[in-house]
Short mmCIF file of C-alpha atoms in Angstrom, two decimals:
data_model
loop_
_atom_site.label_atom_id
_atom_site.label_comp_id
_atom_site.label_asym_id
_atom_site.label_seq_id
_atom_site.Cartn_x
_atom_site.Cartn_y
_atom_site.Cartn_z
CA UNK F 1439 -0.17 0.07 0.32
CA UNK F 1440 1.30 3.10 -0.65
CA UNK F 1441 0.23 6.53 1.20
CA UNK F 1442 -3.58 7.59 2.76
CA UNK F 1443 -6.26 9.46 0.93
CA UNK F 1444 -7.23 12.54 1.29
CA UNK F 1445 -10.77 12.83 2.23
CA UNK F 1446 -11.56 13.99 -0.98
CA UNK F 1447 -9.60 11.43 -3.12
CA UNK F 1448 -11.05 8.51 -1.28
CA UNK F 1449 -14.22 10.97 -2.03
CA UNK F 1450 -13.66 10.60 -5.61
CA UNK F 1451 -12.31 6.99 -5.49
CA UNK F 1452 -16.56 6.13 -3.66
CA UNK F 1453 -18.12 8.46 -5.95
CA UNK F 1454 -16.59 6.26 -9.04
CA UNK F 1455 -17.11 2.78 -7.74
CA UNK F 1456 -20.54 3.69 -7.89
CA UNK F 1457 -20.59 5.29 -11.73
CA UNK F 1458 -18.93 1.40 -12.44
CA UNK F 1459 -20.76 -0.66 -10.33
CA UNK F 1460 -24.31 0.83 -8.84
CA UNK F 1461 -26.88 -1.57 -10.21
CA UNK F 1462 -28.45 1.71 -11.37
CA UNK F 1463 -26.56 0.86 -14.93
CA UNK F 1464 -28.58 -3.32 -14.49
CA UNK F 1465 -30.41 -4.60 -17.61
CA UNK F 1466 -33.38 -5.38 -15.40
CA UNK F 1467 -33.03 -1.24 -13.90
CA UNK F 1468 -33.78 -0.31 -17.44
CA UNK F 1469 -36.67 -2.53 -18.59
CA UNK F 1470 -37.38 -1.17 -14.92
CA UNK F 1471 -37.84 2.59 -15.31
CA UNK F 1472 -37.98 2.27 -18.65
CA UNK F 1473 -41.99 0.51 -19.13
CA UNK F 1474 -40.52 -2.59 -20.96
CA UNK F 1475 -41.37 -4.76 -18.25
CA UNK F 1476 -44.79 -6.84 -17.46
CA UNK F 1477 -46.88 -6.53 -14.62
CA UNK F 1478 -45.79 -9.78 -13.80
CA UNK F 1479 -42.30 -9.40 -13.81
CA UNK F 1480 -42.77 -5.32 -11.91
CA UNK F 1481 -44.34 -7.95 -9.15
CA UNK F 1482 -41.64 -10.57 -9.22
CA UNK F 1483 -39.19 -7.20 -8.93
CA UNK F 1484 -41.23 -5.63 -5.55
CA UNK F 1485 -41.53 -9.29 -3.99
CA UNK F 1486 -38.05 -10.02 -4.26
CA UNK F 1487 -37.18 -6.37 -3.18
CA UNK F 1488 -39.02 -6.66 -0.25
CA UNK F 1489 -37.16 -8.94 1.44
CA UNK F 1490 -33.91 -7.21 0.83
CA UNK F 1491 -36.39 -4.26 2.40
CA UNK F 1492 -37.68 -6.28 5.31
CA UNK F 1493 -33.41 -7.55 6.09
CA UNK F 1494 -32.70 -3.77 6.00
CA UNK F 1495 -33.55 -3.24 10.24
CA UNK F 1496 -31.48 -6.63 10.93
CA UNK F 1497 -28.77 -5.36 9.37
CA UNK F 1498 -29.27 -2.25 10.84
CA UNK F 1499 -29.19 -3.36 14.54
CA UNK F 1500 -26.28 -5.56 13.27
CA UNK F 1501 -24.44 -2.61 12.96
CA UNK F 1502 -26.02 -0.60 15.97
CA UNK F 1503 -25.18 -3.48 18.33
CA UNK F 1504 -20.72 -3.14 18.08
CA UNK F 1505 -21.48 0.72 18.03
CA UNK F 1506 -19.70 1.94 21.09
CA UNK F 1507 -21.52 4.66 22.15
CA UNK F 1508 -24.46 6.00 23.29
CA UNK F 1509 -24.15 9.04 20.15
CA UNK F 1510 -23.15 6.63 17.47
CA UNK F 1511 -25.64 4.57 18.13
CA UNK F 1512 -28.18 7.52 18.90
CA UNK F 1513 -27.09 8.24 15.10
CA UNK F 1514 -27.45 5.34 13.58
CA UNK F 1515 -30.99 3.71 15.63
CA UNK F 1516 -32.83 7.05 13.49
CA UNK F 1517 -32.08 4.06 10.43
CA UNK F 1518 -33.94 1.74 12.44
CA UNK F 1519 -37.35 4.52 12.87
CA UNK F 1520 -37.12 5.23 8.79
CA UNK F 1521 -37.54 1.65 8.52
CA UNK F 1522 -39.48 -0.10 11.01
CA UNK F 1523 -41.79 2.97 11.38
CA UNK F 1524 -42.92 4.34 15.07
CA UNK F 1525 -46.05 2.75 15.44
CA UNK F 1526 -47.65 5.45 14.23
CA UNK F 1527 -46.04 6.96 11.19
CA UNK F 1528 -45.78 3.77 8.27
CA UNK F 1529 -41.77 2.85 8.90
CA UNK F 1530 -39.92 1.42 5.13
CA UNK F 1531 -41.03 -2.23 5.42
CA UNK F 1532 -45.10 -0.61 5.76
CA UNK F 1533 -44.87 1.29 2.75
CA UNK F 1534 -42.67 -1.68 0.60
CA UNK F 1535 -46.02 -3.65 1.40
CA UNK F 1536 -48.00 -1.13 -0.08
CA UNK F 1537 -46.04 -0.81 -3.50
CA UNK F 1538 -46.77 -5.43 -3.69
CA UNK F 1539 -50.18 -4.33 -2.38
CA UNK F 1540 -50.44 -2.11 -5.12
CA UNK F 1541 -49.04 -4.58 -7.55
CA UNK F 1542 -51.71 -7.32 -6.61
CA UNK F 1543 -49.85 -9.38 -5.29
CA UNK F 1544 -50.67 -10.87 -1.78
CA UNK F 1545 -49.73 -9.65 1.20
CA UNK F 1546 -49.35 -13.05 3.22
CA UNK F 1547 -47.40 -14.47 0.24
CA UNK F 1548 -44.79 -11.16 0.16
CA UNK F 1549 -44.02 -11.22 3.60
CA UNK F 1550 -43.51 -15.36 4.26
CA UNK F 1551 -41.07 -15.44 1.31
CA UNK F 1552 -42.35 -18.51 -0.48
CA UNK F 1553 -41.91 -17.36 -3.42
CA UNK F 1554 -37.99 -15.64 -2.75
CA UNK F 1555 -35.65 -16.32 -5.30
CA UNK F 1556 -32.74 -17.74 -3.82
CA UNK F 1557 -30.47 -15.83 -5.29
CA UNK F 1558 -31.98 -12.92 -3.33
CA UNK F 1559 -32.09 -14.38 -0.25
CA UNK F 1560 -28.25 -15.06 -0.59
CA UNK F 1561 -27.47 -11.79 -1.07
CA UNK F 1562 -29.49 -10.05 0.63
CA UNK F 1563 -28.04 -12.65 3.77
CA UNK F 1564 -25.10 -11.88 2.83
CA UNK F 1565 -24.98 -8.15 3.79
CA UNK F 1566 -26.22 -9.21 7.48
CA UNK F 1567 -23.74 -11.53 7.17
CA UNK F 1568 -20.77 -8.86 6.19
CA UNK F 1569 -22.20 -6.12 9.33
CA UNK F 1570 -22.27 -8.73 11.48
CA UNK F 1571 -18.28 -10.50 10.42
CA UNK F 1572 -16.85 -7.59 8.65
CA UNK F 1573 -14.65 -4.67 10.73
CA UNK F 1574 -16.95 -2.16 12.14
CA UNK F 1575 -15.56 -0.02 9.22
CA UNK F 1576 -16.84 -2.55 6.49
CA UNK F 1577 -19.69 -2.11 7.94
CA UNK F 1578 -20.51 1.17 7.98
CA UNK F 1579 -18.37 2.11 4.42
CA UNK F 1580 -20.69 -1.01 2.91
CA UNK F 1581 -24.03 1.28 3.79
CA UNK F 1582 -22.53 3.88 1.26
CA UNK F 1583 -24.90 2.75 -1.98
CA UNK F 1584 -26.98 5.56 -0.87
CA UNK F 1585 -24.90 8.45 -1.44
CA UNK F 1586 -26.56 6.99 -4.98
CA UNK F 1587 -29.75 6.22 -4.62
CA UNK F 1588 -31.43 9.75 -4.59
CA UNK F 1589 -30.42 9.10 -8.77
CA UNK F 1590 -31.86 5.48 -9.67
CA UNK F 1591 -35.04 6.70 -7.08
CA UNK F 1592 -35.58 9.99 -8.71
CA UNK F 1593 -35.14 7.76 -11.91
CA UNK F 1594 -37.49 5.09 -11.23
CA UNK F 1595 -40.31 6.84 -9.44
CA UNK F 1596 -40.11 9.08 -12.96
CA UNK F 1597 -39.82 5.71 -15.53
CA UNK F 1598 -42.39 4.12 -13.52
CA UNK F 1599 -45.35 6.53 -13.44
CA UNK F 1600 -45.05 7.42 -16.66
CA UNK F 1601 -44.81 4.05 -17.92
CA UNK F 1602 -47.27 1.76 -16.62
CA UNK F 1603 -50.47 2.36 -15.55
CA UNK F 1604 -50.36 -0.68 -12.91
CA UNK F 1605 -48.38 2.16 -10.50
CA UNK F 1606 -49.32 5.03 -8.72
CA UNK F 1607 -47.93 7.91 -6.78
CA UNK F 1608 -49.84 6.27 -3.85
CA UNK F 1609 -48.34 2.59 -4.19
CA UNK F 1610 -44.63 4.34 -4.87
CA UNK F 1611 -44.67 6.22 -1.57
CA UNK F 1612 -41.93 3.51 -0.04
CA UNK F 1613 -39.45 5.88 -2.28
CA UNK F 1614 -40.82 9.79 -0.97
CA UNK F 1615 -38.53 9.71 2.27
CA UNK F 1616 -35.57 8.24 0.95
CA UNK F 1617 -34.81 10.93 -0.69
CA UNK F 1618 -34.15 12.23 2.40
CA UNK F 1619 -33.39 9.92 4.99
CA UNK F 1620 -30.51 8.43 2.38
CA UNK F 1621 -28.59 11.99 1.85
CA UNK F 1622 -29.06 12.48 6.33
CA UNK F 1623 -27.58 8.47 6.74
CA UNK F 1624 -25.05 9.35 4.31
CA UNK F 1625 -23.89 12.62 5.62
CA UNK F 1626 -22.92 10.58 8.84
CA UNK F 1627 -20.69 7.05 7.17
CA UNK F 1628 -18.83 9.74 4.61
CA UNK F 1629 -17.85 11.43 7.41
CA UNK F 1630 -17.15 8.21 9.96
CA UNK F 1631 -15.31 6.47 6.92
CA UNK F 1632 -12.91 10.33 5.81
CA UNK F 1633 -12.39 10.40 9.84
CA UNK F 1634 -11.91 6.73 11.05
CA UNK F 1635 -9.17 5.31 9.11
CA UNK F 1636 -5.56 5.13 10.28
CA UNK F 1637 -4.00 3.65 7.43
CA UNK F 1638 -4.39 3.31 3.77
CA UNK F 1639 -4.98 -0.59 4.48
CA UNK F 1640 -8.10 0.58 5.67
CA UNK F 1641 -9.10 3.19 3.22
CA UNK F 1642 -9.27 -0.13 1.11
CA UNK F 1643 -10.64 -1.87 3.44
CA UNK F 1644 -13.73 1.00 3.34
CA UNK F 1645 -13.68 1.27 -0.99
CA UNK F 1646 -14.06 -2.80 -1.08
CA UNK F 1647 -17.12 -2.32 1.32
CA UNK F 1648 -18.26 -0.30 -1.06
CA UNK F 1649 -17.55 -2.76 -4.43
CA UNK F 1650 -18.87 -5.22 -2.21
CA UNK F 1651 -22.12 -3.81 -1.05
CA UNK F 1652 -23.14 -2.54 -5.42
CA UNK F 1653 -22.29 -6.15 -6.29
CA UNK F 1654 -25.13 -7.66 -3.48
CA UNK F 1655 -27.18 -5.14 -5.18
CA UNK F 1656 -26.41 -6.01 -8.49
CA UNK F 1657 -26.71 -10.24 -7.79
CA UNK F 1658 -29.79 -9.61 -6.69
CA UNK F 1659 -31.07 -8.00 -10.64
CA UNK F 1660 -29.47 -10.83 -11.85
CA UNK F 1661 -31.33 -13.45 -10.01
CA UNK F 1662 -34.54 -11.33 -11.46
CA UNK F 1663 -33.31 -10.98 -14.76
CA UNK F 1664 -32.69 -14.52 -15.30
CA UNK F 1665 -35.64 -16.10 -13.77
CA UNK F 1666 -38.55 -13.10 -15.51
CA UNK F 1667 -36.56 -11.87 -18.24
CA UNK F 1668 -34.09 -13.86 -20.12
CA UNK F 1669 -34.09 -17.30 -20.42
CA UNK F 1670 -36.83 -16.01 -18.23
CA UNK F 1671 -36.81 -19.60 -16.24
CA UNK F 1672 -37.53 -19.38 -12.25
CA UNK F 1673 -36.10 -21.67 -10.51
CA UNK F 1674 -39.05 -24.30 -8.44
CA UNK F 1675 -40.75 -22.56 -5.61
CA UNK F 1676 -40.51 -19.23 -6.69
CA UNK F 1677 -42.95 -17.02 -7.88
CA UNK F 1678 -44.53 -18.00 -10.90
CA UNK F 1679 -46.22 -14.87 -12.87
CA UNK J 1496 -40.67 -33.13 31.04
CA UNK J 1497 -43.88 -33.45 32.02
CA UNK J 1498 -47.06 -31.17 30.81
CA UNK J 1499 -46.55 -27.19 30.23
CA UNK J 1500 -47.47 -25.08 32.78
CA UNK J 1501 -50.48 -22.85 32.62
CA UNK J 1502 -49.35 -18.71 32.76
CA UNK J 1503 -50.26 -18.27 36.15
CA UNK J 1504 -47.93 -21.57 37.45
CA UNK J 1505 -44.92 -20.13 35.30
CA UNK J 1506 -45.26 -16.61 36.48
CA UNK J 1507 -44.89 -17.75 40.11
CA UNK J 1508 -42.07 -19.85 39.74
CA UNK J 1509 -40.16 -17.00 37.47
CA UNK J 1510 -41.30 -14.89 40.69
CA UNK J 1511 -40.06 -17.69 43.07
CA UNK J 1512 -36.53 -17.47 40.81
CA UNK J 1513 -36.45 -13.50 41.99
CA UNK J 1514 -37.12 -14.43 45.74
CA UNK J 1515 -34.42 -16.91 45.54
CA UNK J 1516 -31.76 -15.62 43.68
CA UNK J 1517 -32.12 -11.43 42.44
CA UNK J 1518 -29.44 -10.30 44.34
CA UNK J 1519 -31.48 -7.97 46.48
CA UNK J 1520 -30.48 -10.51 48.63
CA UNK J 1521 -26.61 -10.10 47.97
CA UNK J 1522 -25.05 -9.79 51.25
CA UNK J 1523 -22.90 -5.68 49.12
CA UNK J 1524 -26.90 -5.08 48.23
CA UNK J 1525 -26.82 -5.25 51.89
CA UNK J 1526 -23.79 -3.27 53.18
CA UNK J 1527 -24.61 -1.42 50.55
CA UNK J 1528 -28.44 0.04 51.44
CA UNK J 1529 -27.52 0.06 54.69
CA UNK J 1530 -25.24 2.68 54.91
CA UNK J 1531 -22.24 0.32 56.21
CA UNK J 1532 -19.52 0.86 52.85
CA UNK J 1533 -17.06 4.02 52.97
CA UNK J 1534 -17.32 5.92 49.99
CA UNK J 1535 -14.12 4.39 48.31
CA UNK J 1536 -16.51 0.64 48.08
CA UNK J 1537 -19.85 3.02 46.52
CA UNK J 1538 -17.28 4.11 44.02
CA UNK J 1539 -16.13 0.82 43.55
CA UNK J 1540 -19.41 0.02 43.03
CA UNK J 1541 -20.88 2.34 40.32
CA UNK J 1542 -17.26 2.01 38.56
CA UNK J 1543 -18.06 -1.57 37.76
CA UNK J 1544 -21.68 -1.70 37.83
CA UNK J 1545 -20.82 1.27 34.96
CA UNK J 1546 -20.11 -1.84 32.44
CA UNK J 1547 -22.72 -3.09 33.02
CA UNK J 1548 -25.09 -0.05 32.21
CA UNK J 1549 -22.35 0.51 28.81
CA UNK J 1550 -23.61 -2.62 27.74
CA UNK J 1551 -27.79 -2.99 27.93
CA UNK J 1552 -27.63 -1.11 24.63
CA UNK J 1553 -24.72 -3.51 22.96
CA UNK J 1554 -27.03 -6.58 24.49
CA UNK J 1555 -30.54 -4.82 23.73
CA UNK J 1556 -29.04 -3.78 19.70
CA UNK J 1557 -28.42 -7.58 19.55
CA UNK J 1558 -32.06 -8.90 20.66
CA UNK J 1559 -33.35 -6.27 18.18
CA UNK J 1560 -31.07 -7.75 15.16
CA UNK J 1561 -33.03 -11.22 15.57
CA UNK J 1562 -35.93 -9.76 15.97
CA UNK J 1563 -38.22 -10.92 12.59
CA UNK J 1564 -40.97 -8.21 12.93
CA UNK J 1565 -41.05 -4.19 12.85
CA UNK J 1566 -43.57 -4.29 15.23
CA UNK J 1567 -41.52 -6.36 17.64
CA UNK J 1568 -38.52 -4.09 17.27
CA UNK J 1569 -40.41 -0.95 17.66
CA UNK J 1570 -41.81 -2.84 20.71
CA UNK J 1571 -37.65 -3.47 21.53
CA UNK J 1572 -36.31 -0.17 20.61
CA UNK J 1573 -37.86 1.67 23.63
CA UNK J 1574 -34.82 0.32 25.19
CA UNK J 1575 -32.12 1.46 22.94
CA UNK J 1576 -33.59 5.10 23.59
CA UNK J 1577 -33.59 4.61 27.30
CA UNK J 1578 -30.88 3.86 27.61
CA UNK J 1579 -28.27 5.57 25.27
CA UNK J 1580 -31.17 8.61 25.33
CA UNK J 1581 -32.62 10.51 22.58
CA UNK J 1582 -29.71 13.53 21.85
CA UNK J 1583 -31.40 15.98 23.86
CA UNK J 1584 -33.30 13.59 27.05
CA UNK J 1585 -30.20 11.76 29.01
CA UNK J 1586 -30.20 8.01 28.95
CA UNK J 1587 -29.64 5.63 31.30
CA UNK J 1588 -25.22 5.67 30.76
CA UNK J 1589 -25.56 9.68 30.67
CA UNK J 1590 -27.11 9.60 34.29
CA UNK J 1591 -25.45 6.57 36.00
CA UNK J 1592 -21.79 8.73 35.08
CA UNK J 1593 -23.79 11.38 36.64
CA UNK J 1594 -23.83 9.22 39.79
CA UNK J 1595 -20.07 8.56 39.48
CA UNK J 1596 -19.36 11.89 38.72
CA UNK J 1597 -21.33 13.19 41.45
CA UNK J 1598 -19.21 10.24 44.01
CA UNK J 1599 -15.96 11.73 42.50
CA UNK J 1600 -14.68 9.42 39.78
CA UNK J 1601 -13.03 10.72 37.18
CA UNK J 1602 -15.09 9.92 34.24
CA UNK J 1603 -12.75 9.61 31.57
CA UNK J 1604 -11.32 6.65 33.63
CA UNK J 1605 -14.75 5.61 34.58
CA UNK J 1606 -15.53 5.07 30.43
CA UNK J 1607 -12.63 3.85 29.49
CA UNK J 1608 -13.53 0.84 31.71
CA UNK J 1609 -9.32 0.63 33.10
CA UNK J 1610 -10.25 0.35 36.79
CA UNK J 1611 -13.05 -3.03 36.02
CA UNK J 1612 -12.95 -6.05 37.79
CA UNK J 1613 -12.27 -9.43 35.65
CA UNK J 1614 -15.76 -10.33 37.47
CA UNK J 1615 -17.25 -7.78 35.72
CA UNK J 1616 -15.74 -7.96 32.67
CA UNK J 1617 -17.12 -11.74 32.66
CA UNK J 1618 -20.61 -11.61 33.63
CA UNK J 1619 -21.20 -8.75 31.40
CA UNK J 1620 -19.70 -9.63 27.97
CA UNK J 1621 -21.60 -13.37 29.11
CA UNK J 1622 -24.94 -11.84 28.95
CA UNK J 1623 -24.64 -10.22 24.85
CA UNK J 1624 -23.28 -13.41 24.68
CA UNK J 1625 -26.09 -15.18 26.32
CA UNK J 1626 -28.50 -13.11 23.54
CA UNK J 1627 -26.60 -13.75 20.64
CA UNK J 1628 -26.53 -17.32 21.22
CA UNK J 1629 -29.62 -18.88 22.65
CA UNK J 1630 -32.99 -19.35 21.25
CA UNK J 1631 -34.91 -16.10 20.90
CA UNK J 1632 -37.27 -16.71 23.67
CA UNK J 1633 -34.14 -17.18 25.86
CA UNK J 1634 -32.60 -13.62 25.25
CA UNK J 1635 -36.29 -12.37 25.89
CA UNK J 1636 -36.21 -14.56 29.69
CA UNK J 1637 -33.54 -13.19 30.36
CA UNK J 1638 -34.24 -9.61 30.40
CA UNK J 1639 -36.89 -10.46 33.21
CA UNK J 1640 -35.19 -9.58 36.13
CA UNK J 1641 -36.73 -6.16 36.03
CA UNK J 1642 -39.43 -7.43 37.33
CA UNK J 1643 -37.58 -7.68 40.53
CA UNK J 1644 -35.88 -3.97 40.06
CA UNK J 1645 -38.52 -1.72 41.46
CA UNK J 1646 -38.21 -3.52 44.79
CA UNK J 1647 -33.53 -3.58 45.15
CA UNK J 1648 -34.12 0.39 43.36
CA UNK J 1649 -36.65 1.76 46.11
CA UNK J 1650 -34.33 -0.25 48.62
CA UNK J 1651 -30.92 0.78 47.46
CA UNK J 1652 -32.41 4.51 46.99
CA UNK J 1653 -33.66 5.03 49.99
CA UNK J 1654 -31.31 3.11 52.52
CA UNK J 1655 -28.24 5.11 50.36
CA UNK J 1656 -30.11 8.89 51.16
CA UNK J 1657 -30.46 8.09 54.11
CA UNK J 1658 -27.34 6.48 55.58
CA UNK J 1659 -24.43 8.82 53.36
CA UNK J 1660 -24.04 12.64 53.47
CA UNK J 1661 -21.79 11.33 49.60
CA UNK J 1662 -25.09 10.46 47.72
CA UNK J 1663 -28.08 13.15 46.79
CA UNK J 1664 -31.65 12.72 44.93
CA UNK J 1665 -29.57 14.03 42.08
CA UNK J 1666 -26.86 11.80 41.67
CA UNK J 1667 -28.99 8.94 41.62
CA UNK J 1668 -30.89 10.76 39.23
CA UNK J 1669 -30.33 7.71 37.59
CA UNK J 1670 -32.81 4.81 39.26
CA UNK J 1671 -36.45 7.61 39.01
CA UNK J 1672 -37.16 6.98 35.73
CA UNK J 1673 -36.40 3.17 35.87
CA UNK J 1674 -39.51 2.70 38.40
CA UNK J 1675 -41.52 2.88 35.69
CA UNK J 1676 -38.83 1.70 32.16
CA UNK J 1677 -38.81 -1.26 34.25
CA UNK J 1678 -42.87 -2.48 34.47
CA UNK J 1679 -43.11 -1.39 30.71
CA UNK J 1680 -41.02 -3.59 29.42
CA UNK J 1681 -41.48 -6.26 31.69
CA UNK J 1682 -45.14 -6.05 30.68
CA UNK J 1683 -44.11 -7.20 26.85
CA UNK J 1684 -41.68 -9.84 28.02
CA UNK J 1685 -43.73 -11.34 30.68
CA UNK J 1686 -46.62 -11.50 27.99
CA UNK J 1687 -44.31 -13.24 25.19
CA UNK J 1688 -42.32 -16.03 27.56
CA UNK J 1689 -46.40 -16.55 28.28
CA UNK J 1690 -47.29 -16.14 25.15
CA UNK J 1691 -44.49 -18.27 22.58
CA UNK J 1692 -43.21 -21.20 24.07
CA UNK J 1693 -45.52 -24.44 22.91
CA UNK J 1694 -43.68 -26.69 25.31
CA UNK J 1695 -42.78 -27.20 28.74
CA UNK J 1696 -39.22 -27.71 27.68
CA UNK J 1697 -39.79 -24.26 25.80
CA UNK J 1698 -40.77 -23.46 29.40
CA UNK J 1699 -38.19 -24.75 31.24
CA UNK J 1700 -36.22 -22.61 28.84
CA UNK J 1701 -37.19 -19.61 30.29
CA UNK J 1702 -37.19 -20.42 33.28
CA UNK J 1703 -33.56 -20.94 33.05
CA UNK J 1704 -32.45 -18.00 31.28
CA UNK J 1705 -34.33 -16.09 34.22
CA UNK J 1706 -31.97 -17.79 36.21
CA UNK J 1707 -28.47 -17.42 34.22
CA UNK J 1708 -29.40 -13.18 34.33
CA UNK J 1709 -29.62 -13.70 38.18
CA UNK J 1710 -26.13 -15.66 38.60
CA UNK J 1711 -24.85 -12.79 36.18
CA UNK J 1712 -25.79 -9.71 38.80
CA UNK J 1713 -24.86 -11.47 41.74
CA UNK J 1714 -21.30 -12.56 40.12
CA UNK J 1715 -20.79 -9.26 39.58
CA UNK J 1716 -21.37 -8.96 43.84
CA UNK J 1717 -19.53 -11.55 44.33
CA UNK J 1718 -16.33 -9.44 42.39
CA UNK J 1719 -17.15 -6.69 44.06
CA UNK J 1720 -17.00 -7.97 47.25
CA UNK J 1721 -14.25 -9.91 47.44
CA UNK J 1722 -12.41 -6.96 46.04
CA UNK J 1723 -13.46 -4.81 48.38
CA UNK J 1724 -14.53 -5.59 51.45
CA UNK J 1725 -13.66 -9.26 52.59
CA UNK J 1726 -11.00 -10.05 51.90
CA UNK J 1727 -10.33 -7.51 50.00
CA UNK J 1728 -8.15 -7.96 47.69
CA UNK J 1729 -8.27 -6.41 44.37
CA UNK J 1730 -6.00 -7.98 42.04
CA UNK J 1731 -3.06 -6.44 39.72
CA UNK J 1732 -5.00 -3.20 37.17
CA UNK J 1733 -7.99 -3.41 39.37
CA UNK J 1734 -9.14 0.18 41.21
CA UNK J 1735 -7.66 0.93 44.50
CA UNK J 1736 -9.64 3.62 46.68
#
């Protein structure tokens, strides 16, 4: 390893990872926001993505359990509130179920995970295992795909509203709060990964964690594309349109 | 194993475990609330107990990461708020530090854990490992010592205020909110351990988890008693009055 990267250099390299690897570039995403999918294909996407959404609080509580101070834990706790809600305002999981409802999927079937693609399960579970088993620095850094999420959300919402008559602003309500929540999360996590590393090796871990996270988002769309677009071979037991 | 216990029988057996094993019966507690300890001995108690307090949110976040639904996680999340605070109102850890401050201990020294007894560390770490490695039912059940805490808190606060001129209602402010927080936590956890078990073996796990928890609270007072009362042999590196 060579010299430490400056905070700005590190930031630029994180951005470059997103430019190359974020799933906004995946063919499935292009089909999704471009209006090229059938309703059953959009259902398959929402059904599988539910498992990712529902696992985020498990992931965040796992990080929380490793954070050493009340101050850091309070910061991270906000993510739990965003996704689990507070008992009055719905959280992200509940809002995602409004989407699967709106797409005509049976809620019990979605929540049961019976129709989930194994590829989705493996990728999502790998995320929870990553934040449990890697360094805390890598766990925090793996959240940094949120740097790129306002962009993909804007594309997705605009594209889907324009191109599909079976979605509405109500069913896509999941995404609106994320446009303001994600940047708050990113501000903390970016500051953390710029501040904490003491060696170039640790900075490389930060970059590696973001690559890993991009890979697992990408892998989820690979699994969907293979099963429901091309060649279109859902495995035994998976959701069938 | 024989028949399932009724909810009331289970409740009675939990209560009986507390009657026998809760650390309200430990000689060190009697000395503490009876005004028989010197200020340095009370300092040693507060210093060691800090590690327990500071580890509770780690413990609760570990449980949270295992809870399967947003509803259960929201319920458990309240414990994190109680102990870590919300950034404006101080949480339990901060209020405990007000106690160690009031006892004249240097805050950096307390937080550094340098003077901690190894016996405290092992007992507390065993608690976090227990809720990570055992069944979720046992993890929830291990919180049930809170059934008995309003009692010990009342004794402790009244006894300490009466008997020590170096404590005040301000320094003991940690305990006041616990008198209302603990019963809310207990109501949920008791309902859970009455509702979830499907076999007598699982009910026995519930009882075993509470015994384990009583043991680890007791062991912390054993370590204090040995090091600072009788024979009074603090190990190398531990806090010295």
